[in-house]
Coordinates of C-alpha atoms in Angstrom, one line a residue:
M4 CA 29.8 154.2 78.6
R5 CA 31.6 150.9 79.0
P6 CA 29.7 148.1 80.9
L7 CA 31.0 147.3 84.4
S8 CA 32.4 144.0 83.2
E9 CA 34.8 146.0 80.9
L10 CA 36.0 148.6 83.5
P11 CA 39.7 148.9 84.1
D12 CA 41.4 147.6 87.2
Y13 CA 40.7 150.2 89.9
R14 CA 44.4 150.0 90.9
E15 CA 45.7 151.1 87.5
M16 CA 47.3 154.5 87.6
S17 CA 48.4 156.9 84.9
P18 CA 51.9 158.3 85.1
D19 CA 50.8 161.7 86.4
V20 CA 48.8 160.0 89.2
R21 CA 51.7 157.8 90.2
D22 CA 53.9 160.9 90.3
R23 CA 51.3 162.7 92.5
F24 CA 51.3 159.8 95.1
A25 CA 55.1 159.7 95.0
R26 CA 55.1 163.4 96.0
I27 CA 52.6 162.8 98.7
R28 CA 54.7 160.1 100.2
Q29 CA 57.6 162.6 100.6
R30 CA 55.5 164.8 102.8
P31 CA 55.7 164.5 106.6
V32 CA 53.1 162.4 108.5
V33 CA 50.5 164.6 110.2
L34 CA 48.2 162.0 111.8
S35 CA 48.9 158.5 112.9
V36 CA 46.3 156.1 114.2
E37 CA 47.9 153.1 116.0
G38 CA 46.1 150.0 117.1
L39 CA 42.9 152.0 117.9
G40 CA 40.0 150.3 119.5
R41 CA 36.8 151.6 121.1
A42 CA 34.5 149.6 123.2
F43 CA 31.1 150.5 124.7
T44 CA 29.1 148.9 127.4
G45 CA 25.9 147.2 126.2
A46 CA 22.6 147.0 127.9
Q47 CA 23.5 143.8 129.8
G48 CA 26.8 145.2 130.9
Q49 CA 28.8 143.4 128.2
A50 CA 31.6 145.1 126.2
I51 CA 30.8 145.9 122.6
D52 CA 33.6 146.7 120.3
A53 CA 32.7 149.6 117.9
L54 CA 36.3 149.8 116.5
D55 CA 39.1 147.3 116.6
D56 CA 42.8 147.5 115.5
I57 CA 42.5 150.6 113.3
N58 CA 45.9 151.6 111.8
F59 CA 46.8 154.2 109.2
E60 CA 48.9 157.3 108.6
I61 CA 47.9 160.5 106.9
R62 CA 50.4 162.9 105.3
R63 CA 50.4 166.7 105.1
R64 CA 47.7 168.2 102.8
E65 CA 46.3 164.8 101.9
F66 CA 42.5 164.6 101.3
I67 CA 41.3 161.4 103.0
C68 CA 37.7 160.1 102.7
V69 CA 36.3 157.5 105.1
I70 CA 33.4 155.3 104.0
G71 CA 31.7 152.2 105.2
P72 CA 28.4 150.6 106.0
S73 CA 26.1 152.1 108.6
G74 CA 27.2 151.3 112.1
C75 CA 30.9 150.6 111.2
G76 CA 32.2 153.4 113.5
K77 CA 33.0 156.2 111.0
S78 CA 31.7 159.0 113.2
T79 CA 33.2 157.4 116.3
L80 CA 36.6 157.4 114.6
N81 CA 36.2 161.0 113.6
R82 CA 35.2 162.1 117.1
I83 CA 38.2 160.3 118.7
I84 CA 40.6 162.1 116.3
A85 CA 38.8 165.4 117.2
G86 CA 39.4 164.6 120.9
L87 CA 35.6 164.5 121.6
D88 CA 35.8 160.8 122.5
F89 CA 38.6 158.6 123.8
P90 CA 39.9 155.2 122.6
S91 CA 39.7 152.1 124.8
R92 CA 43.1 151.0 123.4
G93 CA 45.6 152.3 121.0
Q94 CA 46.3 156.0 120.3
V95 CA 46.0 158.9 117.9
L96 CA 49.1 161.0 117.3
L97 CA 49.0 164.4 115.8
D98 CA 52.4 165.6 114.7
G99 CA 53.8 162.9 116.9
Q100 CA 51.9 164.0 120.0
P101 CA 49.1 162.0 121.6
V102 CA 45.6 163.5 121.2
R103 CA 44.1 163.9 124.7
G104 CA 41.2 166.2 124.0
P105 CA 39.9 168.9 121.6
G106 CA 42.3 171.6 120.3
P107 CA 42.7 174.4 117.8
D108 CA 45.0 172.1 115.7
R109 CA 41.8 170.2 114.6
G110 CA 38.8 171.9 113.1
M111 CA 35.5 170.1 113.0
V112 CA 32.6 170.5 110.6
F113 CA 29.5 168.5 111.4
Q114 CA 26.5 167.6 109.2
S115 CA 24.2 169.9 111.2
Y116 CA 24.7 173.6 111.0
T117 CA 26.5 174.2 114.3
L118 CA 26.6 178.0 114.1
F119 CA 25.7 180.5 116.8
P120 CA 22.3 181.9 115.7
W121 CA 22.8 185.1 117.6
L122 CA 26.1 186.0 115.9
T123 CA 26.6 187.3 112.4
V124 CA 28.7 185.4 109.8
K125 CA 31.7 187.5 110.7
K126 CA 31.2 187.1 114.4
N127 CA 30.8 183.3 114.0
V128 CA 34.1 183.1 112.2
M129 CA 35.8 185.4 114.7
F130 CA 34.7 183.3 117.6
G131 CA 37.6 180.7 117.6
P132 CA 40.5 183.2 117.3
L133 CA 38.9 185.5 120.0
A134 CA 38.6 182.5 122.3
R135 CA 42.3 181.8 121.8
G136 CA 43.2 185.3 122.8
V137 CA 43.8 186.8 119.3
G138 CA 43.1 190.6 119.4
P139 CA 39.8 191.8 118.0
N140 CA 41.3 193.7 115.1
L141 CA 43.5 190.8 113.9
A142 CA 40.6 188.4 114.4
E143 CA 38.3 190.5 112.3
R144 CA 40.9 190.9 109.5
E145 CA 41.5 187.1 109.4
A146 CA 37.8 186.4 109.5
C147 CA 37.2 188.6 106.5
Q148 CA 39.9 186.6 104.6
W149 CA 38.3 183.3 105.4
I150 CA 34.8 184.6 104.6
D151 CA 36.1 185.9 101.2
M152 CA 37.7 182.5 100.6
V153 CA 34.4 180.7 101.0
G154 CA 32.7 183.3 98.8
L155 CA 30.4 185.0 101.4
T156 CA 31.9 188.5 101.7
E157 CA 28.6 190.2 100.9
F158 CA 26.9 188.1 103.6
A159 CA 29.3 188.9 106.4
Y160 CA 26.7 190.8 108.4
H161 CA 23.9 188.3 107.9
Y162 CA 22.7 185.9 110.6
P163 CA 22.5 182.1 110.1
T164 CA 18.7 182.2 109.8
Q165 CA 19.2 184.4 106.7
L166 CA 21.4 181.9 104.9
S167 CA 20.7 178.8 102.8
G168 CA 22.0 175.4 103.9
G169 CA 25.0 175.5 101.6
M170 CA 25.9 178.9 102.8
K171 CA 25.7 177.9 106.4
Q172 CA 28.1 175.0 105.8
R173 CA 30.5 177.4 104.0
V174 CA 30.4 179.6 107.2
A175 CA 31.0 176.4 109.3
I176 CA 34.1 175.6 107.1
A177 CA 35.4 179.2 107.4
R178 CA 34.9 179.1 111.2
A179 CA 36.8 175.8 111.5
L180 CA 39.6 177.1 109.3
A181 CA 39.9 180.4 111.2
N182 CA 42.0 178.6 113.9
K183 CA 44.4 177.4 111.1
P184 CA 44.1 173.8 112.1
R185 CA 46.6 171.1 111.0
I186 CA 43.7 168.9 110.1
L187 CA 40.1 169.6 109.0
L188 CA 37.7 166.9 110.2
M189 CA 34.4 166.7 108.4
D190 CA 31.6 164.4 109.4
E191 CA 29.2 164.0 106.4
P192 CA 29.1 167.8 106.1
F193 CA 27.0 167.8 102.9
G194 CA 24.7 164.9 103.8
A195 CA 21.7 167.2 104.5
L196 CA 22.0 169.2 101.3
D197 CA 20.1 168.6 98.1
A198 CA 22.0 167.1 95.1
Q199 CA 22.7 170.4 93.3
T200 CA 23.9 172.2 96.4
R201 CA 26.0 169.2 97.4
A202 CA 27.8 169.2 94.1
T203 CA 28.4 173.0 94.4
M204 CA 29.8 172.5 97.9
Q205 CA 32.1 169.7 96.8
G206 CA 33.6 172.1 94.2
H207 CA 34.0 174.9 96.8
L208 CA 35.7 172.5 99.2
L209 CA 38.2 171.3 96.6
K210 CA 39.1 174.9 95.7
I211 CA 39.5 175.8 99.4
W212 CA 41.7 172.8 100.0
Q213 CA 44.0 173.7 97.1
N214 CA 44.7 177.0 98.7
I215 CA 45.3 176.2 102.3
D216 CA 47.9 174.3 104.3
A217 CA 45.5 171.8 105.9
T218 CA 44.8 168.0 105.7
V219 CA 41.2 167.0 105.2
F220 CA 39.7 163.9 106.9
F221 CA 36.2 163.6 105.4
V222 CA 33.6 161.0 106.5
T223 CA 30.9 160.3 104.0
H224 CA 28.4 157.5 103.0
D225 CA 28.4 158.6 99.4
L226 CA 30.6 156.5 97.2
Q227 CA 30.6 159.0 94.3
E228 CA 31.5 161.8 96.7
A229 CA 34.4 159.9 98.1
T230 CA 35.7 159.0 94.6
Y231 CA 35.4 162.6 93.5
L232 CA 37.2 164.2 96.5
A233 CA 39.8 161.9 97.9
D234 CA 43.4 161.2 97.4
R235 CA 43.0 158.0 99.4
I236 CA 39.8 156.3 100.6
I237 CA 39.7 154.4 103.9
V238 CA 37.1 151.7 103.7
L239 CA 35.8 150.5 107.1
G240 CA 34.1 147.1 107.7
R241 CA 31.8 146.5 110.7
N242 CA 31.2 144.1 113.6
P243 CA 33.5 145.5 114.8
G244 CA 34.7 148.5 112.8
H245 CA 38.0 147.7 111.1
V246 CA 40.0 148.8 108.1
A247 CA 38.9 146.7 105.2
E248 CA 41.0 148.4 102.6
I249 CA 42.8 151.6 101.8
I250 CA 42.4 152.7 98.2
Q251 CA 44.8 155.0 96.4
N252 CA 42.4 156.9 94.2
P253 CA 43.7 156.7 90.5
V254 CA 41.3 159.4 89.3
S255 CA 43.4 162.3 88.0
R256 CA 43.4 165.8 89.4
P257 CA 42.1 168.5 89.0
R258 CA 38.7 166.8 89.5
R259 CA 35.7 167.7 87.3
P260 CA 32.1 166.6 87.3
D261 CA 32.4 165.2 83.8
Q262 CA 34.8 162.5 85.3
F263 CA 31.7 160.8 86.9
L264 CA 31.3 158.8 83.7
D265 CA 35.1 158.1 83.2
P266 CA 35.9 154.4 83.3
T267 CA 38.5 154.9 86.0
F268 CA 36.1 156.8 88.2
L269 CA 33.4 154.1 87.7
A270 CA 36.0 151.3 88.5
V271 CA 36.8 152.9 91.8
Q272 CA 33.2 153.4 92.6
Q273 CA 32.4 149.8 91.8
R274 CA 35.2 148.6 94.0
L275 CA 33.8 150.6 96.9
E276 CA 30.3 149.2 96.2
D277 CA 31.8 145.6 96.2
L278 CA 33.5 146.3 99.6
I279 CA 30.5 147.8 101.3
H280 CA 27.8 145.7 99.8
P281 CA 29.3 142.3 98.9
P282 CA 27.4 140.3 96.3
Q283 CA 26.5 137.6 98.9
Q284 CA 25.0 140.3 101.2
L285 CA 22.9 141.7 98.3
T286 CA 21.6 138.2 97.5
E287 CA 20.6 137.6 101.1
Q288 CA 18.7 140.9 101.2
K289 CA 16.8 140.1 98.0
S290 CA 15.8 136.7 99.3
S291 CA 14.6 137.9 102.7
H292 CA 10.8 137.6 103.1
V293 CA 8.8 140.8 103.1
P294 CA 5.1 140.5 104.0
R295 CA 2.6 141.9 101.6
M296 CA 0.8 144.9 103.1
T297 CA -1.5 145.9 100.3
L298 CA -4.8 144.6 99.0
V299 CA -4.2 145.9 95.5
G300 CA -4.7 143.1 93.0
D301 CA -2.2 144.1 90.4
D302 CA 1.6 144.0 90.7
V303 CA 3.7 147.1 90.1
F304 CA 6.3 145.2 88.1

C-alpha cells in the first residue's frame, strides 16, 4: 500500500467515473436545499444557530452521504428534509414543492430499530401502504416483494424480537420503501451494528439502491462508509453547521470491499479526515493537559 504522502489527488477521476457524473447531471433535480438555517433557543434565551446557509441540489437516484464532526447538525438537517423539524430560514424543495411536513414521498430509516414489536415482518412492511388507503390484498403483495428484495422472505411471519439487528434494519428499509418514496433518508442506520454486520448491510443497501427508483440521503459518521457508498459526499462544518465541501467521489462503481485499500479510496478518505479533523485541531487535542489518575509506577508506552 502506498504511503499517504504518495496518494493521488482525491479529485482525479477515471474516464468511466467522469462519464457517470455526466449522466447524473442530466437527471432531474429531486431535492433542493436553499439558504437553510435552523436556530434553537439557548438556556439564557439566546438564539443558537445549529445550521446556517445550507445550499445543495440532489438529482434523481443519486446516493448522497453526509458527514461531519459531532454537533454539526447532520441529524437536524435530515429531520428537516423529512419534515420532522422546520427551518428558521430558507427552504427545502422536493420535486419543486416546499416541504411542510412528513409525507410518503420521503422514507426514513433511523439508527434505532423503529419497528412495531407487536406486528410481524410482513405486517410492519404493510403498515405504510395500508395507512395510505391501499387495499389489503395489494398491500400484502407489494410487502412480499419488498421483503424478498431485502432477503427476508423466510422470516415474513417472524416478530422483531426474533430477528438480529441487521435483519431488523432490513425490515426497516423495506418498510420505508413500501411507500415508494422519492427519497430514502437514513440517519446513521448501521451505527449500532457490529463491523461484520455493518459491512453486510452496506452491500445489501447498494444492491437495493441499484434496483429501485429512489434517491438516498445517508447520514453517517464513518468516513470509510461514506467513501464506499456515496456518489457525492456533503461535508458539514460546525459552529454553526455549514457546508464545508461537497466531494464528487472518484471511486469507481460497482463498489467492492477490496477497494478499501485502493489509492483513490484512501485519498478520498484522507481528504474527509483532513476536513473533519484539521491538523491544527489534532495538535491542540494532543497538547491538552490530562490529569494522571493512576498510581501505577510504570508507563504503558
